[in-house]
């Protein structure tokens, strides 16, 4: 029988033996009660499903206008990339850079890294450079701020509604869905399952 792995509590550093989990169970530290790990049934499949859904919504969110405005009979539309470009052209380069990094670059990297890790494992293969891509994913995740962006859009639209007719575009609904899917991805993704699948495949 293989020896149980050791795990250190991230709160108080107590070293404990890992224990098998029932479905939906949670393992807590024996000394301080901090949550050590919990069961995520079908973690990789659920995360992959959310990731693929998020990829589809992300493409739609960037291909279509976020909002249409009708100012004194003059219709105008704005896509996310068009907005970043307009900010850059009007010398608001820092804001343009921040918007580009947090709403375009980082979510793209996060989705690409997730697909790179999960798709091969789904088909029974171990991706090359798994550890490097996993570290990249962890570095990128805090910088994706789709939810902050959504909040900004809602505030801006409420303000704009006083001076123009605001028509929410397909991309805005897509960003709303994307926000939920990113949260679902984070909730269902269990790195322990990823490493266990990796160890199974290479042993
Ligand atoms: Zn503890």
PDB file of C-alpha atoms and ligand atoms in Angstrom:
ATOM      1  CA  UNK A   1       0.000   0.000   0.000  1.00  0.00           C
ATOM      2  CA  UNK A   2       1.525   3.378  -0.984  1.00  0.00           C
ATOM      3  CA  UNK A   3       2.418   5.699   1.878  1.00  0.00           C
ATOM      4  CA  UNK A   4       0.069   8.649   2.355  1.00  0.00           C
ATOM      5  CA  UNK A   5       1.461  11.983   1.108  1.00  0.00           C
ATOM      6  CA  UNK A   6       2.253  14.761   3.551  1.00  0.00           C
ATOM      7  CA  UNK A   7       0.647  18.163   3.363  1.00  0.00           C
ATOM      8  CA  UNK A   8       1.609  21.334   5.271  1.00  0.00           C
ATOM      9  CA  UNK A   9      -1.142  23.628   6.537  1.00  0.00           C
ATOM     10  CA  UNK A  10      -0.858  26.971   4.711  1.00  0.00           C
ATOM     11  CA  UNK A  11      -1.959  28.820   7.875  1.00  0.00           C
ATOM     12  CA  UNK A  12       0.001  27.201  10.733  1.00  0.00           C
ATOM     13  CA  UNK A  13       2.536  24.948   8.918  1.00  0.00           C
ATOM     14  CA  UNK A  14       1.468  21.762  10.714  1.00  0.00           C
ATOM     15  CA  UNK A  15       2.576  18.729   8.690  1.00  0.00           C
ATOM     16  CA  UNK A  16      -0.223  16.172   8.276  1.00  0.00           C
ATOM     17  CA  UNK A  17      -0.922  13.043   6.260  1.00  0.00           C
ATOM     18  CA  UNK A  18      -3.356  13.384   3.364  1.00  0.00           C
ATOM     19  CA  UNK A  19      -6.547  11.416   3.664  1.00  0.00           C
ATOM     20  CA  UNK A  20      -8.961  10.163   0.977  1.00  0.00           C
ATOM     21  CA  UNK A  21     -12.015  12.378   0.597  1.00  0.00           C
ATOM     22  CA  UNK A  22     -15.670  11.405   0.267  1.00  0.00           C
ATOM     23  CA  UNK A  23     -17.582  13.204  -2.512  1.00  0.00           C
ATOM     24  CA  UNK A  24     -18.225  16.800  -1.482  1.00  0.00           C
ATOM     25  CA  UNK A  25     -15.958  16.444   1.575  1.00  0.00           C
ATOM     26  CA  UNK A  26     -13.538  19.005   3.002  1.00  0.00           C
ATOM     27  CA  UNK A  27     -10.264  18.329   4.835  1.00  0.00           C
ATOM     28  CA  UNK A  28      -9.363  20.782   7.594  1.00  0.00           C
ATOM     29  CA  UNK A  29      -6.182  21.309   9.570  1.00  0.00           C
ATOM     30  CA  UNK A  30      -6.197  19.320  12.842  1.00  0.00           C
ATOM     31  CA  UNK A  31      -4.698  22.260  14.746  1.00  0.00           C
ATOM     32  CA  UNK A  32      -6.188  25.488  13.358  1.00  0.00           C
ATOM     33  CA  UNK A  33      -9.163  24.271  11.329  1.00  0.00           C
ATOM     34  CA  UNK A  34      -8.054  25.970   8.066  1.00  0.00           C
ATOM     35  CA  UNK A  35      -9.317  24.268   4.914  1.00  0.00           C
ATOM     36  CA  UNK A  36      -6.518  22.150   3.412  1.00  0.00           C
ATOM     37  CA  UNK A  37      -8.367  20.806   0.372  1.00  0.00           C
ATOM     38  CA  UNK A  38     -11.853  19.839  -0.707  1.00  0.00           C
ATOM     39  CA  UNK A  39     -13.378  17.396  -3.144  1.00  0.00           C
ATOM     40  CA  UNK A  40     -14.133  18.788  -6.606  1.00  0.00           C
ATOM     41  CA  UNK A  41     -16.086  16.063  -8.428  1.00  0.00           C
ATOM     42  CA  UNK A  42     -15.077  15.894 -12.137  1.00  0.00           C
ATOM     43  CA  UNK A  43     -12.913  18.959 -11.643  1.00  0.00           C
ATOM     44  CA  UNK A  44     -11.006  18.782 -14.931  1.00  0.00           C
ATOM     45  CA  UNK A  45     -14.085  18.050 -17.083  1.00  0.00           C
ATOM     46  CA  UNK A  46     -16.081  20.876 -15.526  1.00  0.00           C
ATOM     47  CA  UNK A  47     -13.194  23.324 -15.801  1.00  0.00           C
ATOM     48  CA  UNK A  48     -12.639  22.348 -19.436  1.00  0.00           C
ATOM     49  CA  UNK A  49     -16.350  22.831 -20.233  1.00  0.00           C
ATOM     50  CA  UNK A  50     -16.322  26.300 -18.613  1.00  0.00           C
ATOM     51  CA  UNK A  51     -13.063  27.166 -20.424  1.00  0.00           C
ATOM     52  CA  UNK A  52     -14.418  26.212 -23.859  1.00  0.00           C
ATOM     53  CA  UNK A  53     -17.610  28.181 -23.152  1.00  0.00           C
ATOM     54  CA  UNK A  54     -15.497  31.146 -22.071  1.00  0.00           C
ATOM     55  CA  UNK A  55     -13.409  30.954 -25.272  1.00  0.00           C
ATOM     56  CA  UNK A  56     -16.589  31.126 -27.394  1.00  0.00           C
ATOM     57  CA  UNK A  57     -17.957  34.084 -25.396  1.00  0.00           C
ATOM     58  CA  UNK A  58     -14.575  35.857 -25.470  1.00  0.00           C
ATOM     59  CA  UNK A  59     -14.481  35.649 -29.278  1.00  0.00           C
ATOM     60  CA  UNK A  60     -18.050  37.022 -29.503  1.00  0.00           C
ATOM     61  CA  UNK A  61     -17.266  39.728 -26.921  1.00  0.00           C
ATOM     62  CA  UNK A  62     -14.397  40.983 -29.076  1.00  0.00           C
ATOM     63  CA  UNK A  63     -16.000  40.565 -32.479  1.00  0.00           C
ATOM     64  CA  UNK A  64     -19.167  42.582 -31.783  1.00  0.00           C
ATOM     65  CA  UNK A  65     -19.849  46.084 -30.374  1.00  0.00           C
ATOM     66  CA  UNK A  66     -20.143  46.432 -26.609  1.00  0.00           C
ATOM     67  CA  UNK A  67     -22.508  49.328 -26.864  1.00  0.00           C
ATOM     68  CA  UNK A  68     -24.299  51.437 -29.441  1.00  0.00           C
ATOM     69  CA  UNK A  69     -24.959  55.113 -28.737  1.00  0.00           C
ATOM     70  CA  UNK A  70     -27.389  57.411 -30.442  1.00  0.00           C
ATOM     71  CA  UNK A  71     -26.353  61.009 -29.758  1.00  0.00           C
ATOM     72  CA  UNK A  72     -28.708  63.553 -31.354  1.00  0.00           C
ATOM     73  CA  UNK A  73     -29.481  61.205 -34.224  1.00  0.00           C
ATOM     74  CA  UNK A  74     -25.831  60.231 -34.762  1.00  0.00           C
ATOM     75  CA  UNK A  75     -25.445  56.461 -34.234  1.00  0.00           C
ATOM     76  CA  UNK A  76     -22.059  55.193 -33.097  1.00  0.00           C
ATOM     77  CA  UNK A  77     -20.752  51.805 -31.932  1.00  0.00           C
ATOM     78  CA  UNK A  78     -17.772  50.741 -29.848  1.00  0.00           C
ATOM     79  CA  UNK A  79     -15.920  47.436 -29.685  1.00  0.00           C
ATOM     80  CA  UNK A  80     -13.436  46.696 -26.929  1.00  0.00           C
ATOM     81  CA  UNK A  81     -10.392  46.851 -29.188  1.00  0.00           C
ATOM     82  CA  UNK A  82     -11.756  49.989 -30.890  1.00  0.00           C
ATOM     83  CA  UNK A  83     -12.078  51.623 -27.457  1.00  0.00           C
ATOM     84  CA  UNK A  84      -8.496  50.755 -26.531  1.00  0.00           C
ATOM     85  CA  UNK A  85      -7.320  52.148 -29.869  1.00  0.00           C
ATOM     86  CA  UNK A  86      -9.351  55.358 -29.388  1.00  0.00           C
ATOM     87  CA  UNK A  87      -7.844  55.846 -25.909  1.00  0.00           C
ATOM     88  CA  UNK A  88      -4.361  55.342 -27.337  1.00  0.00           C
ATOM     89  CA  UNK A  89      -4.994  57.825 -30.158  1.00  0.00           C
ATOM     90  CA  UNK A  90      -6.247  60.481 -27.733  1.00  0.00           C
ATOM     91  CA  UNK A  91      -2.996  60.313 -25.752  1.00  0.00           C
ATOM     92  CA  UNK A  92      -4.501  58.339 -22.852  1.00  0.00           C
ATOM     93  CA  UNK A  93      -1.853  55.687 -23.377  1.00  0.00           C
ATOM     94  CA  UNK A  94      -1.573  54.506 -19.798  1.00  0.00           C
ATOM     95  CA  UNK A  95      -5.328  53.879 -19.580  1.00  0.00           C
ATOM     96  CA  UNK A  96      -5.246  52.216 -23.013  1.00  0.00           C
ATOM     97  CA  UNK A  97      -2.396  49.969 -21.842  1.00  0.00           C
ATOM     98  CA  UNK A  98      -4.197  49.015 -18.635  1.00  0.00           C
ATOM     99  CA  UNK A  99      -7.457  48.265 -20.465  1.00  0.00           C
ATOM    100  CA  UNK A 100      -5.571  46.206 -23.068  1.00  0.00           C
ATOM    101  CA  UNK A 101      -3.641  44.176 -20.484  1.00  0.00           C
ATOM    102  CA  UNK A 102      -6.504  43.502 -18.038  1.00  0.00           C
ATOM    103  CA  UNK A 103      -9.370  42.880 -20.463  1.00  0.00           C
ATOM    104  CA  UNK A 104      -7.658  41.485 -23.574  1.00  0.00           C
ATOM    105  CA  UNK A 105      -4.138  40.167 -23.022  1.00  0.00           C
ATOM    106  CA  UNK A 106      -4.459  38.483 -19.612  1.00  0.00           C
ATOM    107  CA  UNK A 107      -7.851  36.788 -20.252  1.00  0.00           C
ATOM    108  CA  UNK A 108      -6.466  35.529 -23.607  1.00  0.00           C
ATOM    109  CA  UNK A 109      -3.371  34.098 -21.890  1.00  0.00           C
ATOM    110  CA  UNK A 110      -5.494  32.558 -19.121  1.00  0.00           C
ATOM    111  CA  UNK A 111      -7.861  30.842 -21.555  1.00  0.00           C
ATOM    112  CA  UNK A 112      -4.968  29.681 -23.761  1.00  0.00           C
ATOM    113  CA  UNK A 113      -3.082  28.252 -20.752  1.00  0.00           C
ATOM    114  CA  UNK A 114      -6.217  26.468 -19.479  1.00  0.00           C
ATOM    115  CA  UNK A 115      -6.878  24.913 -22.907  1.00  0.00           C
ATOM    116  CA  UNK A 116      -3.204  23.955 -23.224  1.00  0.00           C
ATOM    117  CA  UNK A 117      -3.294  22.159 -19.860  1.00  0.00           C
ATOM    118  CA  UNK A 118      -6.735  20.565 -19.954  1.00  0.00           C
ATOM    119  CA  UNK A 119      -7.311  19.498 -23.570  1.00  0.00           C
ATOM    120  CA  UNK A 120      -4.356  17.042 -23.818  1.00  0.00           C
ATOM    121  CA  UNK A 121      -5.154  15.581 -20.351  1.00  0.00           C
ATOM    122  CA  UNK A 122      -8.736  15.021 -21.507  1.00  0.00           C
ATOM    123  CA  UNK A 123      -7.392  12.898 -24.368  1.00  0.00           C
ATOM    124  CA  UNK A 124      -4.943  11.016 -22.169  1.00  0.00           C
ATOM    125  CA  UNK A 125      -1.749  12.947 -22.956  1.00  0.00           C
ATOM    126  CA  UNK A 126       0.483  15.049 -20.738  1.00  0.00           C
ATOM    127  CA  UNK A 127       1.144  18.543 -22.145  1.00  0.00           C
ATOM    128  CA  UNK A 128       4.795  19.579 -22.582  1.00  0.00           C
ATOM    129  CA  UNK A 129       6.076  22.089 -20.053  1.00  0.00           C
ATOM    130  CA  UNK A 130       3.058  21.502 -17.800  1.00  0.00           C
ATOM    131  CA  UNK A 131       4.779  23.023 -14.754  1.00  0.00           C
ATOM    132  CA  UNK A 132       5.835  26.169 -16.648  1.00  0.00           C
ATOM    133  CA  UNK A 133       2.359  26.733 -18.133  1.00  0.00           C
ATOM    134  CA  UNK A 134       0.747  26.149 -14.728  1.00  0.00           C
ATOM    135  CA  UNK A 135       3.029  28.784 -13.158  1.00  0.00           C
ATOM    136  CA  UNK A 136       2.203  31.147 -16.040  1.00  0.00           C
ATOM    137  CA  UNK A 137      -1.508  30.555 -15.376  1.00  0.00           C
ATOM    138  CA  UNK A 138      -1.086  31.429 -11.706  1.00  0.00           C
ATOM    139  CA  UNK A 139       0.847  34.592 -12.575  1.00  0.00           C
ATOM    140  CA  UNK A 140      -1.750  35.687 -15.134  1.00  0.00           C
ATOM    141  CA  UNK A 141      -4.962  34.962 -13.184  1.00  0.00           C
ATOM    142  CA  UNK A 142      -4.907  37.955 -10.773  1.00  0.00           C
ATOM    143  CA  UNK A 143      -4.492  40.358 -13.723  1.00  0.00           C
ATOM    144  CA  UNK A 144      -7.605  39.337 -15.649  1.00  0.00           C
ATOM    145  CA  UNK A 145     -10.230  41.849 -14.553  1.00  0.00           C
ATOM    146  CA  UNK A 146     -13.298  41.206 -16.667  1.00  0.00           C
ATOM    147  CA  UNK A 147     -15.573  41.778 -13.645  1.00  0.00           C
ATOM    148  CA  UNK A 148     -14.014  45.197 -12.916  1.00  0.00           C
ATOM    149  CA  UNK A 149     -14.450  46.046 -16.588  1.00  0.00           C
ATOM    150  CA  UNK A 150     -18.145  45.031 -16.453  1.00  0.00           C
ATOM    151  CA  UNK A 151     -18.685  47.232 -13.409  1.00  0.00           C
ATOM    152  CA  UNK A 152     -17.019  50.131 -15.244  1.00  0.00           C
ATOM    153  CA  UNK A 153     -19.227  49.614 -18.295  1.00  0.00           C
ATOM    154  CA  UNK A 154     -22.406  49.604 -16.188  1.00  0.00           C
ATOM    155  CA  UNK A 155     -21.416  52.821 -14.371  1.00  0.00           C
ATOM    156  CA  UNK A 156     -20.466  54.485 -17.689  1.00  0.00           C
ATOM    157  CA  UNK A 157     -23.743  53.441 -19.331  1.00  0.00           C
ATOM    158  CA  UNK A 158     -25.840  54.796 -16.470  1.00  0.00           C
ATOM    159  CA  UNK A 159     -24.017  58.144 -16.813  1.00  0.00           C
ATOM    160  CA  UNK A 160     -24.271  58.133 -20.614  1.00  0.00           C
ATOM    161  CA  UNK A 161     -27.996  57.370 -20.512  1.00  0.00           C
ATOM    162  CA  UNK A 162     -28.563  61.034 -19.508  1.00  0.00           C
ATOM    163  CA  UNK A 163     -27.089  62.386 -22.747  1.00  0.00           C
ATOM    164  CA  UNK A 164     -27.608  59.630 -25.309  1.00  0.00           C
ATOM    165  CA  UNK A 165     -29.738  56.628 -26.160  1.00  0.00           C
ATOM    166  CA  UNK A 166     -27.748  53.599 -25.055  1.00  0.00           C
ATOM    167  CA  UNK A 167     -28.193  50.267 -26.857  1.00  0.00           C
ATOM    168  CA  UNK A 168     -26.324  47.408 -25.118  1.00  0.00           C
ATOM    169  CA  UNK A 169     -24.535  45.284 -27.737  1.00  0.00           C
ATOM    170  CA  UNK A 170     -24.064  41.512 -28.008  1.00  0.00           C
ATOM    171  CA  UNK A 171     -20.538  41.875 -26.623  1.00  0.00           C
ATOM    172  CA  UNK A 172     -21.827  43.366 -23.396  1.00  0.00           C
ATOM    173  CA  UNK A 173     -24.010  40.327 -22.679  1.00  0.00           C
ATOM    174  CA  UNK A 174     -21.070  38.132 -23.672  1.00  0.00           C
ATOM    175  CA  UNK A 175     -18.832  39.914 -21.164  1.00  0.00           C
ATOM    176  CA  UNK A 176     -21.502  39.333 -18.494  1.00  0.00           C
ATOM    177  CA  UNK A 177     -21.540  35.591 -19.308  1.00  0.00           C
ATOM    178  CA  UNK A 178     -17.745  35.553 -19.470  1.00  0.00           C
ATOM    179  CA  UNK A 179     -17.530  36.997 -15.985  1.00  0.00           C
ATOM    180  CA  UNK A 180     -19.697  34.139 -14.639  1.00  0.00           C
ATOM    181  CA  UNK A 181     -17.718  31.507 -16.565  1.00  0.00           C
ATOM    182  CA  UNK A 182     -14.379  32.822 -15.243  1.00  0.00           C
ATOM    183  CA  UNK A 183     -15.787  32.518 -11.716  1.00  0.00           C
ATOM    184  CA  UNK A 184     -17.061  28.982 -12.473  1.00  0.00           C
ATOM    185  CA  UNK A 185     -13.632  28.045 -13.898  1.00  0.00           C
ATOM    186  CA  UNK A 186     -11.890  29.236 -10.747  1.00  0.00           C
ATOM    187  CA  UNK A 187     -14.404  27.418  -8.514  1.00  0.00           C
ATOM    188  CA  UNK A 188     -14.184  24.065 -10.313  1.00  0.00           C
ATOM    189  CA  UNK A 189     -10.427  24.046 -11.027  1.00  0.00           C
ATOM    190  CA  UNK A 190      -8.505  21.951  -8.528  1.00  0.00           C
ATOM    191  CA  UNK A 191      -4.718  21.955  -9.144  1.00  0.00           C
ATOM    192  CA  UNK A 192      -4.388  18.799  -7.015  1.00  0.00           C
ATOM    193  CA  UNK A 193      -6.507  16.898  -9.564  1.00  0.00           C
ATOM    194  CA  UNK A 194      -4.365  18.325 -12.377  1.00  0.00           C
ATOM    195  CA  UNK A 195      -1.168  17.023 -10.748  1.00  0.00           C
ATOM    196  CA  UNK A 196      -2.785  13.680  -9.899  1.00  0.00           C
ATOM    197  CA  UNK A 197      -3.840  13.253 -13.563  1.00  0.00           C
ATOM    198  CA  UNK A 198      -0.309  14.243 -14.614  1.00  0.00           C
ATOM    199  CA  UNK A 199       1.288  11.696 -12.228  1.00  0.00           C
ATOM    200  CA  UNK A 200      -1.115   8.934 -13.405  1.00  0.00           C
ATOM    201  CA  UNK A 201      -0.239   9.539 -17.059  1.00  0.00           C
ATOM    202  CA  UNK A 202       3.551   9.540 -16.617  1.00  0.00           C
ATOM    203  CA  UNK A 203       3.702   6.561 -14.231  1.00  0.00           C
TER     204      UNK A 203
HETATM  205 ZN1  LIG B   1      -3.291  24.798  10.473  1.00  0.00          ZN
END
